[in-house]
Amino acid sequence: MRGPLGAVIGRYPSSDGSEQMGSIIRHNRKCRDLVFLVIFIAFWVAMIVNSSFGFNQGNPLRLTYGLDYKGNVCGDKHAKGLRQLELKYWLNPNQVYLSGLKDNQFKLANARSICLLDCPNPSEDSLSWVCDYPEGDIRLSMDDWIDRNYDYYEFLTPEMRNTSLQLQGPCYPVIFPSVNVYWSCQFIARPSNVSLRHWQQMGGVNINEDIIIDKSIHRSINSRSSVLKRYMADIGKAWPVLIVCGGILPLFLSVIWLLLIRHFVAAMPWITVGLFNILITAVTMFYYLKAGWIGNDAISPIIGEHDPYIRISGRELTHLRAAAVFMTFITVVAVLTSIAIVRRILMATSVLKVAAKVIGEAQALIIFPVIPYTILAIFYMFWFSAAFHLFSSGQVVQNDCNLNCCVYDLLSKRVNCDRCCGYSIHYTPHIGVAILFHLFGGYWATQFFIACSSTVIAGSVASYYWARGETSPEIPFLPVFSSMKRLVRYNLGSVALGSLIVSFVESIRFMLESIRRRLKVAGTTPDNWFGKAVYHTSRFSLRCIEWTIKSANRNAYIMIAITGKSFCKASAIATDLIISNILRIGRVNVIGDVILFLGKLCVSLSTALFAFLMLDTHRYRSAHNKISSPLFPVLVCWGLGYVVATLFFAVVEMSIDTIILSFCQDSEEHQGTAQYAPPLLIETLNDQNEMQRLTQ
């Protein structure tokens, strides 16, 4: 049975026995849920160890560039002479052809490849060559080799020339034109007749001209693992966009929104709904533009200048088109929903007025979210850097291909058939576990800092409520910092537990969703109506559980700030209060939450829109910094914008929830008449005519 909280958050007896308004929030607290605080600290230590593994083993260049025949990463400044050589080129066209045959065991990863500055093309009047890196008897520097277009065939001995005509190196003919497709030279299955004739006249072995040579490289470039690596690389290349659109812009927009709520509260619900519809439509149109369904600005996998008749498609374009279709559906649903709630917006206006009053009285609340924002910004810089290294970690090892392939070795001056296999990056199972651990840690840390911010705001607003909505000399000059002190001293364990529960439920939902997608791809989803009903009901139920837990957590943080109870007890108190007063506050609170949710989406959609605009500049459309698709950078900016908006909008959100919960407790302790409620709140919730209108 829940005891009265009046002695906890209302008046208290002073040392002389008289009742005074002093201890607005209970001061005789205890440290709660210490076990979970210890778990959280241990988890952070594990995060640091896990990240150090990534920094030690990873190389983000692997996400973009390929490996050469020595196992070096193209463009790696630590590899001798490869700093500016970013493109991977396959030297032996017959090996590329063999890798495309279904009944052949030869893999493209074992085909001899080299790093070049640009993709070579056949000469119009002679036969061009691309030779191995100069070493041994070839007395050329890397710069001279590049200046000669990678060709030193004229310096070869008769033996070397003979092995070159057998496609064993050290020089290989340029028969097929190629284009730069995501930093790999994609062969075009249109061999040069002039080069082919010269090759045949010199006595070279037969070169296969089938279109398979084109498809083999394209299949490798377009594989799921390659696309995922490029998506991760896109996020790294677009770091200025993440800082501006994912950090600075949402900070600015969130503060502007809070100031507008403070001064133009009556108009803000209407402005928010209208702006949301405009922004979501604009973002959807950008997806259509980049998918090529509107205009001629579709993304292209080809980097640099090329023949306009050459058209190569990629998975990135397919993903953008799927995103455009999904955004179309979301836009239609959003517009129809906003139309449906128009008549209810007045409810949000009335309850937002109370929050605006609180912000006006405790103006430090507007500035406070800058503190968790700064902490999260520092954390995200570390987290993203570690994520790039973890995704690119692994060991470069030479493949064990067991194939009868031979190449001329310039150092040993002979044909070597023992070490002709290519190199690959070997991923062990523990790397996948480390990545999942890192993702979970990032989500838990985000929820933890948001929860800390919400608890501090709740404590500050509760001080305002239990002072009857007036600025009292008995309230600390800076209630925000007093609330922060209580949080750090007593309640970090409770906040760690609440954020862990949300993270755990979200992780389970993510894993089940991944299993669902795999079953769908494998074609093992249920076919009968009962199986489909269970299938979709389970998804819906899990989402409902997730939403319920998040809502319960938010109210639990309020009661933690007020009472200093442990997380479970505070959650029980909050749930009991809400259930007892659901008819009185439910609709007002829900509509207010909807408007605030739309406000967060307005901020995050604005960051996505500006991210599209920044990524559409020349810097990210060509050469070194070209991104494969704007999809992931935009989504990351969207997510970061939503997190920042959540921090700042919590000022209004937690103000409303804290005042309503305090009002319910106040009314319950005083036979239905709130004694400490500010006049504006009483006018909003207790006026008979207003309540009748709200409950119609």
XYZ file of C-alpha atoms in Angstrom:
696
model
C 0.000 0.000 0.000
C 1.466 3.347 -1.044
C 1.880 5.788 1.807
C 1.208 9.532 1.553
C 3.941 11.645 0.014
C 2.956 14.889 1.667
C 5.666 14.509 4.280
C 8.096 13.670 1.554
C 7.478 16.395 -0.968
C 5.311 18.875 0.840
C 5.731 20.537 4.194
C 7.999 19.241 6.895
C 8.480 20.089 10.565
C 11.349 22.407 11.388
C 13.650 22.057 14.365
C 11.313 24.098 16.563
C 8.359 21.874 15.724
C 6.581 24.286 13.364
C 5.647 23.230 9.843
C 7.609 25.100 7.193
C 7.911 25.099 3.423
C 11.524 24.087 3.086
C 12.267 20.547 2.113
C 10.312 20.556 -1.099
C 12.033 17.389 -2.238
C 12.917 14.779 0.309
C 16.480 15.167 1.564
C 16.866 12.136 3.828
C 17.595 9.844 0.888
C 19.631 6.701 0.448
C 21.661 5.371 -2.437
C 19.393 3.090 -4.435
C 20.023 0.208 -6.884
C 23.773 0.266 -6.285
C 24.198 -3.154 -7.876
C 23.126 -1.816 -11.249
C 25.414 1.184 -10.928
C 28.313 -1.228 -10.398
C 27.139 -3.209 -13.445
C 27.014 -0.018 -15.500
C 30.535 0.984 -14.462
C 31.819 -2.523 -15.231
C 30.100 -2.327 -18.595
C 31.912 0.925 -19.375
C 35.239 -0.680 -18.511
C 34.368 -3.525 -20.891
C 33.401 -0.963 -23.553
C 36.824 0.663 -23.287
C 38.580 -2.705 -23.545
C 36.378 -3.688 -26.479
C 37.079 -0.407 -28.257
C 40.829 -0.717 -27.677
C 40.693 -4.036 -29.542
C 39.092 -2.235 -32.485
C 41.642 0.588 -32.444
C 44.447 -1.979 -32.380
C 43.139 -4.335 -35.080
C 41.035 -2.104 -37.328
C 41.846 0.093 -40.307
C 38.907 2.184 -41.613
C 40.539 2.336 -45.069
C 39.536 -1.322 -45.511
C 35.886 -0.226 -45.596
C 36.515 1.649 -48.848
C 39.590 0.269 -50.608
C 40.661 -3.204 -51.661
C 43.830 -5.268 -51.182
C 46.649 -5.707 -53.676
C 48.658 -8.847 -54.469
C 50.933 -8.162 -51.481
C 48.100 -7.826 -48.966
C 48.422 -4.035 -48.692
C 45.351 -1.803 -48.466
C 45.151 0.547 -51.437
C 45.590 4.166 -50.375
C 47.263 3.199 -47.082
C 49.803 5.857 -46.125
C 51.758 3.273 -44.117
C 52.352 1.098 -47.198
C 55.331 2.195 -49.261
C 54.245 4.288 -52.259
C 50.520 3.489 -52.008
C 49.291 6.691 -50.345
C 47.766 8.094 -53.533
C 47.050 4.744 -55.232
C 43.449 4.094 -54.189
C 41.989 2.036 -57.050
C 42.066 -1.742 -57.168
C 42.742 -3.211 -60.621
C 42.733 -6.894 -61.588
C 45.746 -7.572 -63.783
C 44.932 -10.962 -65.330
C 41.657 -10.905 -67.335
C 41.598 -14.697 -67.652
C 41.612 -15.086 -63.866
C 38.671 -12.675 -63.661
C 36.886 -14.763 -66.288
C 37.516 -18.024 -64.403
C 36.157 -16.524 -61.179
C 32.848 -15.870 -62.939
C 32.281 -19.467 -64.036
C 29.817 -21.334 -61.838
C 31.601 -24.684 -62.037
C 35.074 -23.266 -61.375
C 36.646 -23.115 -57.914
C 38.748 -20.056 -58.674
C 37.625 -17.000 -56.658
C 38.030 -13.363 -57.593
C 39.802 -12.803 -54.254
C 42.673 -14.924 -55.633
C 42.974 -13.016 -58.903
C 46.122 -10.873 -59.035
C 45.265 -7.269 -58.188
C 47.244 -4.062 -57.866
C 46.671 -0.510 -56.613
C 46.620 2.247 -59.232
C 45.983 5.971 -59.451
C 43.362 5.634 -62.186
C 41.717 2.865 -64.175
C 43.699 1.994 -67.331
C 42.112 1.865 -70.779
C 43.415 0.326 -74.023
C 45.520 2.474 -76.323
C 44.026 3.487 -79.665
C 47.064 2.530 -81.749
C 49.215 0.151 -79.685
C 49.186 -2.308 -76.810
C 49.352 -0.826 -73.310
C 50.661 -2.705 -70.300
C 50.178 -2.566 -66.532
C 53.151 -4.019 -64.688
C 53.743 -5.097 -61.101
C 55.253 -2.679 -58.596
C 58.872 -1.977 -59.654
C 61.417 -3.942 -57.618
C 64.386 -6.237 -58.115
C 66.103 -5.539 -61.435
C 63.499 -2.946 -62.417
C 65.275 0.235 -61.345
C 62.304 2.570 -61.225
C 60.831 4.536 -58.345
C 57.116 4.356 -57.647
C 56.692 7.910 -58.943
C 58.447 7.045 -62.201
C 56.315 3.927 -62.527
C 53.157 6.036 -62.124
C 54.433 8.639 -64.622
C 55.006 5.866 -67.178
C 51.344 4.748 -66.729
C 52.554 1.634 -64.834
C 54.350 0.336 -67.972
C 57.972 -0.825 -68.002
C 57.561 -3.631 -70.544
C 60.453 -2.269 -72.612
C 62.848 -2.909 -69.706
C 61.954 -6.606 -69.392
C 64.345 -9.392 -70.170
C 63.338 -11.942 -72.845
C 62.357 -14.370 -70.077
C 60.129 -11.767 -68.429
C 58.533 -10.878 -71.751
C 57.778 -14.517 -72.412
C 56.105 -15.009 -69.012
C 54.155 -11.789 -69.568
C 52.779 -13.221 -72.823
C 51.679 -16.247 -70.782
C 49.769 -13.879 -68.407
C 52.196 -14.720 -65.610
C 53.663 -11.231 -65.277
C 55.367 -9.095 -64.370
C 53.484 -7.108 -67.055
C 49.903 -7.669 -68.191
C 48.123 -6.362 -71.303
C 45.319 -3.797 -71.147
C 42.701 -5.362 -73.405
C 39.441 -4.287 -71.775
C 38.363 -0.729 -70.934
C 37.566 -0.143 -67.262
C 35.803 2.441 -65.136
C 36.143 3.378 -61.488
C 33.242 1.772 -59.635
C 33.581 2.404 -55.912
C 37.396 2.420 -56.085
C 37.601 -0.818 -58.053
C 38.242 -0.932 -61.781
C 35.182 -2.539 -63.335
C 35.949 -4.237 -66.669
C 33.672 -3.432 -69.588
C 33.257 -6.544 -71.753
C 34.097 -4.687 -74.968
C 37.727 -5.593 -75.754
C 39.776 -3.237 -77.894
C 40.245 -4.792 -81.340
C 43.515 -2.928 -81.851
C 45.007 -4.091 -78.530
C 43.740 -7.633 -79.040
C 45.299 -7.797 -82.520
C 48.679 -6.596 -81.212
C 48.493 -9.144 -78.403
C 47.814 -11.988 -80.798
C 50.590 -10.855 -83.140
C 53.054 -10.934 -80.227
C 52.068 -14.557 -79.493
C 50.087 -13.993 -76.311
C 47.828 -16.699 -74.923
C 44.122 -16.674 -75.691
C 42.096 -14.122 -73.686
C 38.435 -14.855 -72.986
C 36.122 -12.061 -74.115
C 32.846 -13.251 -72.599
C 30.575 -10.860 -70.677
C 31.284 -13.005 -67.614
C 34.415 -10.919 -67.104
C 32.152 -7.927 -66.524
C 29.687 -9.705 -64.240
C 32.338 -11.316 -62.039
C 33.753 -7.992 -60.809
C 30.298 -6.439 -60.597
C 29.092 -9.319 -58.424
C 31.999 -8.792 -56.030
C 31.545 -5.017 -55.821
C 27.809 -5.433 -55.346
C 27.949 -8.129 -52.647
C 26.163 -7.498 -49.361
C 29.374 -7.350 -47.342
C 30.908 -4.834 -49.754
C 27.788 -2.652 -49.656
C 27.712 -2.719 -45.843
C 31.375 -1.689 -45.711
C 30.695 1.206 -48.077
C 27.750 2.331 -45.968
C 29.987 2.435 -42.893
C 32.658 4.265 -44.888
C 30.024 6.800 -46.025
C 29.330 7.693 -42.403
C 33.045 8.221 -41.778
C 33.540 10.367 -44.878
C 30.510 12.487 -44.035
C 31.756 13.398 -40.532
C 31.455 17.173 -41.213
C 27.812 16.557 -42.157
C 27.267 14.602 -38.924
C 28.741 17.432 -36.847
C 26.722 20.165 -38.551
C 23.440 18.368 -39.241
C 23.532 15.803 -36.445
C 24.952 18.026 -33.707
C 24.926 21.797 -34.193
C 21.712 22.189 -36.211
C 19.406 20.174 -33.896
C 20.853 22.033 -30.903
C 19.963 25.354 -32.507
C 16.502 24.217 -33.647
C 15.628 22.663 -30.273
C 16.501 25.831 -28.365
C 14.456 27.882 -30.861
C 11.486 25.544 -30.341
C 11.704 25.875 -26.550
C 11.811 29.660 -26.803
C 8.807 29.638 -29.123
C 6.922 27.412 -26.664
C 7.748 29.912 -23.948
C 6.415 32.944 -25.837
C 3.969 31.607 -28.467
C 2.509 28.549 -26.776
C -0.974 28.930 -28.318
C 0.337 28.799 -31.885
C 3.064 26.165 -31.482
C 0.873 23.020 -31.780
C -0.513 24.289 -35.102
C 2.928 25.353 -36.334
C 4.410 21.977 -35.317
C 1.768 19.919 -37.143
C 1.991 22.029 -40.318
C 5.784 22.086 -40.341
C 5.940 18.335 -39.783
C 3.832 17.651 -42.884
C 5.981 19.990 -44.998
C 9.281 18.500 -43.799
C 8.332 14.843 -44.180
C 7.097 15.548 -47.705
C 10.335 17.381 -48.568
C 12.524 14.532 -47.239
C 10.454 12.010 -49.222
C 10.974 14.073 -52.387
C 14.736 13.994 -51.841
C 14.601 10.203 -51.663
C 12.742 10.227 -54.979
C 15.391 12.533 -56.478
C 18.294 10.339 -55.406
C 16.442 7.192 -56.486
C 16.139 8.645 -60.008
C 12.345 8.723 -60.067
C 12.285 12.512 -60.229
C 14.755 14.394 -62.416
C 18.195 13.121 -63.465
C 20.053 13.265 -60.172
C 20.119 9.565 -59.287
C 23.198 8.252 -57.501
C 25.792 6.537 -59.674
C 28.368 3.939 -58.625
C 30.848 5.282 -61.202
C 33.407 7.754 -59.880
C 34.878 10.409 -62.148
C 34.415 11.041 -65.833
C 33.240 8.147 -67.987
C 31.456 7.250 -71.196
C 27.817 8.381 -70.732
C 26.657 5.208 -72.483
C 28.128 3.063 -69.706
C 25.447 2.362 -67.111
C 26.132 0.315 -64.010
C 23.595 -0.247 -61.255
C 24.179 -1.124 -57.616
C 22.414 -2.245 -54.481
C 22.609 1.296 -53.133
C 20.126 2.513 -55.746
C 17.767 -0.367 -54.911
C 17.950 0.493 -51.217
C 17.211 4.159 -51.924
C 14.158 3.216 -53.951
C 12.934 0.966 -51.153
C 13.447 3.860 -48.716
C 11.488 6.162 -51.054
C 8.557 3.742 -51.116
C 8.659 3.368 -47.332
C 8.799 7.149 -46.828
C 5.831 7.547 -49.161
C 3.785 5.232 -46.965
C 4.927 7.019 -43.797
C 4.115 10.407 -45.323
C 0.570 9.384 -46.260
C -0.061 7.932 -42.791
C 1.452 11.000 -41.107
C -0.646 13.481 -43.091
C -3.864 11.559 -42.436
C -3.036 11.251 -38.734
C -2.282 14.960 -38.397
C -5.642 15.750 -39.983
C -7.336 13.427 -37.499
C -5.831 15.173 -34.453
C -6.563 18.732 -35.561
C -9.683 18.884 -33.403
C -7.691 17.724 -30.378
C -4.889 20.272 -30.648
C -6.607 22.618 -28.177
C -6.012 19.990 -25.497
C -2.273 20.154 -26.160
C -2.390 23.954 -26.075
C -3.908 24.025 -22.599
C -1.402 21.609 -21.082
C 1.570 23.197 -22.892
C 0.681 26.508 -21.253
C 1.521 24.985 -17.881
C 4.893 23.749 -19.179
C 5.575 27.204 -20.645
C 4.847 28.730 -17.242
C 7.336 26.377 -15.597
C 10.026 27.194 -18.188
C 9.411 30.878 -17.568
C 9.852 30.496 -13.808
C 12.859 28.153 -13.975
C 14.678 29.482 -17.027
C 17.772 27.434 -16.247
C 15.801 24.461 -17.599
C 16.296 25.741 -21.146
C 20.068 25.799 -20.705
C 20.467 22.602 -18.688
C 20.172 20.106 -21.628
C 23.417 21.580 -22.981
C 25.244 19.629 -20.248
C 24.036 16.118 -21.251
C 24.277 17.231 -24.892
C 27.987 17.991 -24.454
C 28.612 14.694 -22.677
C 26.773 12.759 -25.396
C 28.666 14.630 -28.141
C 32.015 13.589 -26.634
C 30.770 10.033 -26.159
C 29.514 9.780 -29.771
C 32.850 10.965 -31.181
C 34.596 8.166 -29.297
C 31.841 5.649 -30.079
C 31.740 6.276 -33.835
C 35.533 6.176 -34.115
C 35.623 2.856 -32.269
C 32.755 1.538 -34.411
C 34.654 2.264 -37.655
C 37.709 0.425 -36.341
C 35.662 -2.526 -35.088
C 33.843 -2.912 -38.417
C 37.198 -2.829 -40.239
C 39.054 -5.100 -37.812
C 40.310 -8.482 -38.813
C 43.548 -9.998 -39.977
C 44.867 -9.785 -43.528
C 45.856 -13.338 -44.505
C 46.847 -14.980 -47.756
C 44.210 -17.313 -49.126
C 44.826 -21.038 -49.314
C 43.482 -21.481 -52.823
C 45.277 -24.757 -53.814
C 45.227 -23.692 -57.448
C 47.781 -24.213 -60.193
C 48.575 -20.540 -60.782
C 52.045 -19.138 -61.346
C 53.449 -15.597 -61.407
C 56.872 -14.135 -62.076
C 58.567 -12.884 -58.903
C 60.832 -9.889 -59.575
C 62.795 -10.425 -56.355
C 63.584 -14.131 -56.845
C 63.842 -13.647 -60.663
C 61.816 -16.727 -61.434
C 58.275 -18.000 -61.860
C 56.774 -18.815 -58.472
C 53.822 -21.189 -58.202
C 53.734 -21.430 -54.406
C 52.510 -17.985 -53.331
C 50.192 -16.862 -56.098
C 46.955 -16.756 -54.077
C 45.351 -13.445 -53.208
C 44.743 -11.880 -49.804
C 41.549 -11.478 -47.795
C 40.534 -10.034 -44.452
C 39.810 -12.867 -42.031
C 36.967 -12.172 -39.594
C 36.656 -14.297 -36.472
C 33.337 -14.854 -34.627
C 34.460 -12.761 -31.657
C 34.610 -9.692 -33.931
C 30.879 -10.015 -34.563
C 30.271 -10.324 -30.825
C 32.439 -7.243 -30.215
C 30.409 -5.244 -32.751
C 27.080 -6.281 -31.178
C 28.443 -5.451 -27.733
C 29.529 -2.027 -29.005
C 26.112 -1.323 -30.550
C 24.328 -2.329 -27.353
C 26.690 -0.199 -25.297
C 26.024 2.831 -27.467
C 22.274 2.430 -27.099
C 22.465 1.863 -23.335
C 24.700 4.898 -22.836
C 22.315 7.048 -24.887
C 19.324 5.905 -22.843
C 21.279 6.442 -19.625
C 22.164 10.063 -20.388
C 18.631 10.815 -21.567
C 17.290 9.271 -18.348
C 19.685 11.335 -16.231
C 18.571 14.496 -18.006
C 14.898 13.609 -17.536
C 15.374 12.893 -13.812
C 17.120 16.225 -13.224
C 14.354 18.097 -15.029
C 11.692 16.214 -13.064
C 13.322 17.168 -9.756
C 13.498 20.827 -10.772
C 9.869 20.955 -11.898
C 8.673 19.165 -8.762
C 10.324 21.923 -6.730
C 8.280 24.437 -8.696
C 5.012 22.534 -8.190
C 5.311 21.988 -4.448
C 6.024 25.696 -3.979
C 2.533 26.414 -5.398
C 3.983 27.592 -8.680
C 5.698 30.599 -7.176
C 9.313 31.569 -6.904
C 10.060 30.985 -3.259
C 13.180 31.949 -1.336
C 12.943 28.511 0.248
C 13.663 26.875 -3.114
C 17.373 26.678 -3.972
C 18.528 29.467 -6.270
C 19.353 26.953 -8.924
C 16.941 24.021 -8.503
C 18.440 22.406 -11.581
C 21.824 21.996 -9.946
C 20.222 20.846 -6.700
C 18.416 18.161 -8.679
C 21.669 17.206 -10.411
C 23.355 16.844 -7.036
C 20.628 14.503 -5.776
C 20.836 12.430 -8.943
C 24.594 11.971 -8.814
C 24.624 11.264 -5.095
C 21.661 8.907 -4.756
C 19.937 7.801 -7.958
C 22.460 6.875 -10.666
C 21.875 3.173 -9.980
C 18.123 3.542 -10.487
C 18.669 5.407 -13.748
C 21.124 2.727 -14.906
C 18.504 0.048 -14.221
C 15.754 1.887 -16.107
C 17.935 2.542 -19.147
C 19.135 -1.092 -19.092
C 15.560 -2.377 -19.227
C 14.755 -0.211 -22.263
C 17.989 -1.235 -24.002
C 17.401 -4.923 -23.269
C 13.846 -4.900 -24.633
C 14.918 -2.947 -27.712
C 17.771 -5.392 -28.344
C 15.401 -8.366 -28.152
C 13.057 -6.675 -30.604
C 15.975 -5.984 -32.949
C 17.146 -9.614 -32.834
C 13.637 -10.953 -33.444
C 13.238 -8.536 -36.345
C 16.524 -9.783 -37.839
C 15.324 -13.381 -37.508
C 12.049 -12.396 -39.160
C 13.872 -10.902 -42.144
C 16.037 -14.000 -42.548
C 12.986 -16.250 -42.441
C 11.311 -14.042 -45.018
C 14.339 -14.241 -47.316
C 14.525 -18.007 -46.823
C 10.811 -18.326 -47.624
C 9.954 -20.045 -44.336
C 7.349 -17.571 -43.078
C 3.981 -19.145 -42.154
C 1.505 -19.533 -45.016
C -1.728 -20.321 -43.167
C -3.893 -17.584 -41.684
C -3.283 -18.684 -38.089
C 0.483 -18.612 -38.482
C 0.357 -15.177 -40.093
C -1.924 -13.897 -37.327
C 0.482 -15.112 -34.625
C 3.413 -13.787 -36.632
C 2.077 -10.228 -36.923
C 0.485 -10.199 -33.453
C 3.821 -11.021 -31.851
C 5.470 -8.090 -33.642
C 2.720 -5.719 -32.572
C 2.787 -6.993 -28.989
C 6.534 -6.524 -28.727
C 6.243 -2.936 -29.926
C 3.472 -2.298 -27.388
C 5.647 -3.726 -24.609
C 8.520 -1.514 -25.713
C 6.324 1.608 -25.722
C 4.801 0.728 -22.336
C 8.207 0.208 -20.721
C 9.514 3.503 -22.085
C 6.441 5.315 -20.768
C 6.649 3.587 -17.372
C 10.361 4.416 -17.158
C 9.705 8.097 -17.771
C 7.144 8.237 -14.966
C 9.426 6.192 -12.725
C 12.201 8.770 -13.201
C 9.771 11.459 -12.037
C 8.962 9.606 -8.824
C 12.664 8.843 -8.298
C 13.385 12.577 -8.507
C 10.563 13.377 -6.087
C 10.752 10.558 -3.559
C 14.250 9.104 -3.895
C 12.781 5.586 -4.038
C 14.381 2.711 -5.917
C 13.439 2.235 -9.559
C 10.915 -0.557 -8.980
C 9.146 1.191 -6.092
C 9.057 4.499 -7.952
C 7.640 2.770 -11.020
C 4.915 1.143 -8.894
C 3.962 4.488 -7.322
C 3.808 6.209 -10.706
C 1.761 3.417 -12.276
C -0.708 3.444 -9.375
C -1.157 7.209 -9.688
C -1.744 7.042 -13.437
C -4.240 4.183 -13.215
C -6.161 5.990 -10.456
C -6.426 9.173 -12.543
C -6.424 7.816 -16.090
C -9.805 9.321 -17.004
C -8.799 12.679 -15.642
C -5.407 13.163 -17.282
C -5.131 10.501 -19.970
C -6.340 12.343 -23.056
C -4.652 15.615 -22.179
C -1.327 13.892 -21.613
C -1.545 11.731 -24.743
C -2.298 14.663 -27.053
C 0.501 16.666 -25.450
C 2.906 13.766 -26.034
C 1.807 13.535 -29.676
C 2.589 17.211 -30.288
C 5.970 16.871 -28.592
C 6.729 13.746 -30.640
C 5.898 15.663 -33.825
C 8.168 18.461 -32.623
C 11.068 16.015 -32.219
C 10.374 14.685 -35.697
C 10.380 18.245 -37.062
C 13.874 18.790 -35.669
C 15.173 15.416 -36.885
C 13.543 15.810 -40.320
C 15.148 19.237 -40.640
C 18.553 17.673 -39.946
C 17.849 14.978 -42.562
C 16.847 17.623 -45.113
C 19.990 19.681 -44.515
C 22.077 16.488 -44.634
C 20.690 15.769 -48.108
C 21.617 19.291 -49.184
C 25.167 19.073 -47.816
C 25.747 15.633 -49.323
C 24.608 16.956 -52.691
C 27.649 19.226 -52.980
C 30.674 18.485 -55.174
C 32.761 17.373 -52.177
C 30.654 14.249 -51.666
C 29.785 13.520 -55.287
C 33.207 12.932 -56.802
C 36.761 11.763 -56.240
C 38.236 10.942 -52.843
C 35.270 11.858 -50.598
C 32.511 10.486 -52.802
C 29.890 8.621 -50.823
C 28.211 5.581 -52.313
C 24.758 6.673 -51.123
C 23.317 9.426 -48.919
C 21.106 6.833 -47.210
C 23.175 6.004 -44.110
C 24.626 9.487 -43.415
C 21.107 10.930 -43.632
C 19.702 8.232 -41.340
C 22.492 8.807 -38.806
C 21.884 12.579 -38.896
C 18.179 11.866 -38.487
C 18.852 9.666 -35.453
C 21.320 12.097 -33.870
C 18.885 14.948 -34.451
C 16.145 12.989 -32.710
C 18.404 12.233 -29.711
C 19.349 15.919 -29.369
C 15.706 16.947 -29.706
C 14.760 14.382 -27.046
C 17.228 15.958 -24.617
C 15.810 19.448 -25.095
C 12.154 18.542 -25.544
C 12.368 16.620 -22.281
C 12.194 20.036 -20.622
C 8.582 20.363 -21.789
C 7.783 16.661 -21.758
C 8.997 16.037 -18.222
C 7.502 19.313 -17.024
C 4.044 18.210 -18.151
C 4.383 14.682 -16.766
C 5.901 15.828 -13.478
C 3.239 18.437 -12.855
C 0.433 16.043 -13.758
C 1.793 13.282 -11.504
C 2.341 15.783 -8.701
C -1.191 17.084 -9.236
C -2.609 13.555 -8.999
C -0.700 12.849 -5.792
C -1.671 16.237 -4.355
C -5.347 15.644 -5.144
C -5.261 12.148 -3.701
C -3.747 13.302 -0.422
C -6.215 16.164 -0.005
C -9.544 14.469 -0.765
C -9.626 15.424 -4.456
C -8.593 19.057 -4.033
C -5.015 19.877 -4.946
C -3.440 22.169 -2.346
C -0.098 22.891 -3.977
C -1.134 23.139 -7.646
C -0.231 26.379 -9.437
C -3.296 28.473 -10.378
C -2.766 27.910 -14.097
C -2.775 24.132 -13.635
C -5.949 24.254 -11.567
C -7.551 26.357 -14.272
C -6.464 23.836 -16.915
C -7.426 20.575 -15.215
C -10.003 21.370 -12.527
C -12.298 23.833 -14.221
C -15.591 22.006 -14.742
C -16.335 23.393 -18.179
C -12.824 22.643 -19.427
C -12.950 19.077 -18.151
C -16.304 18.469 -19.805
C -14.943 19.665 -23.118
C -11.807 17.544 -22.836
C -13.710 14.374 -22.058
C -16.272 14.671 -24.854
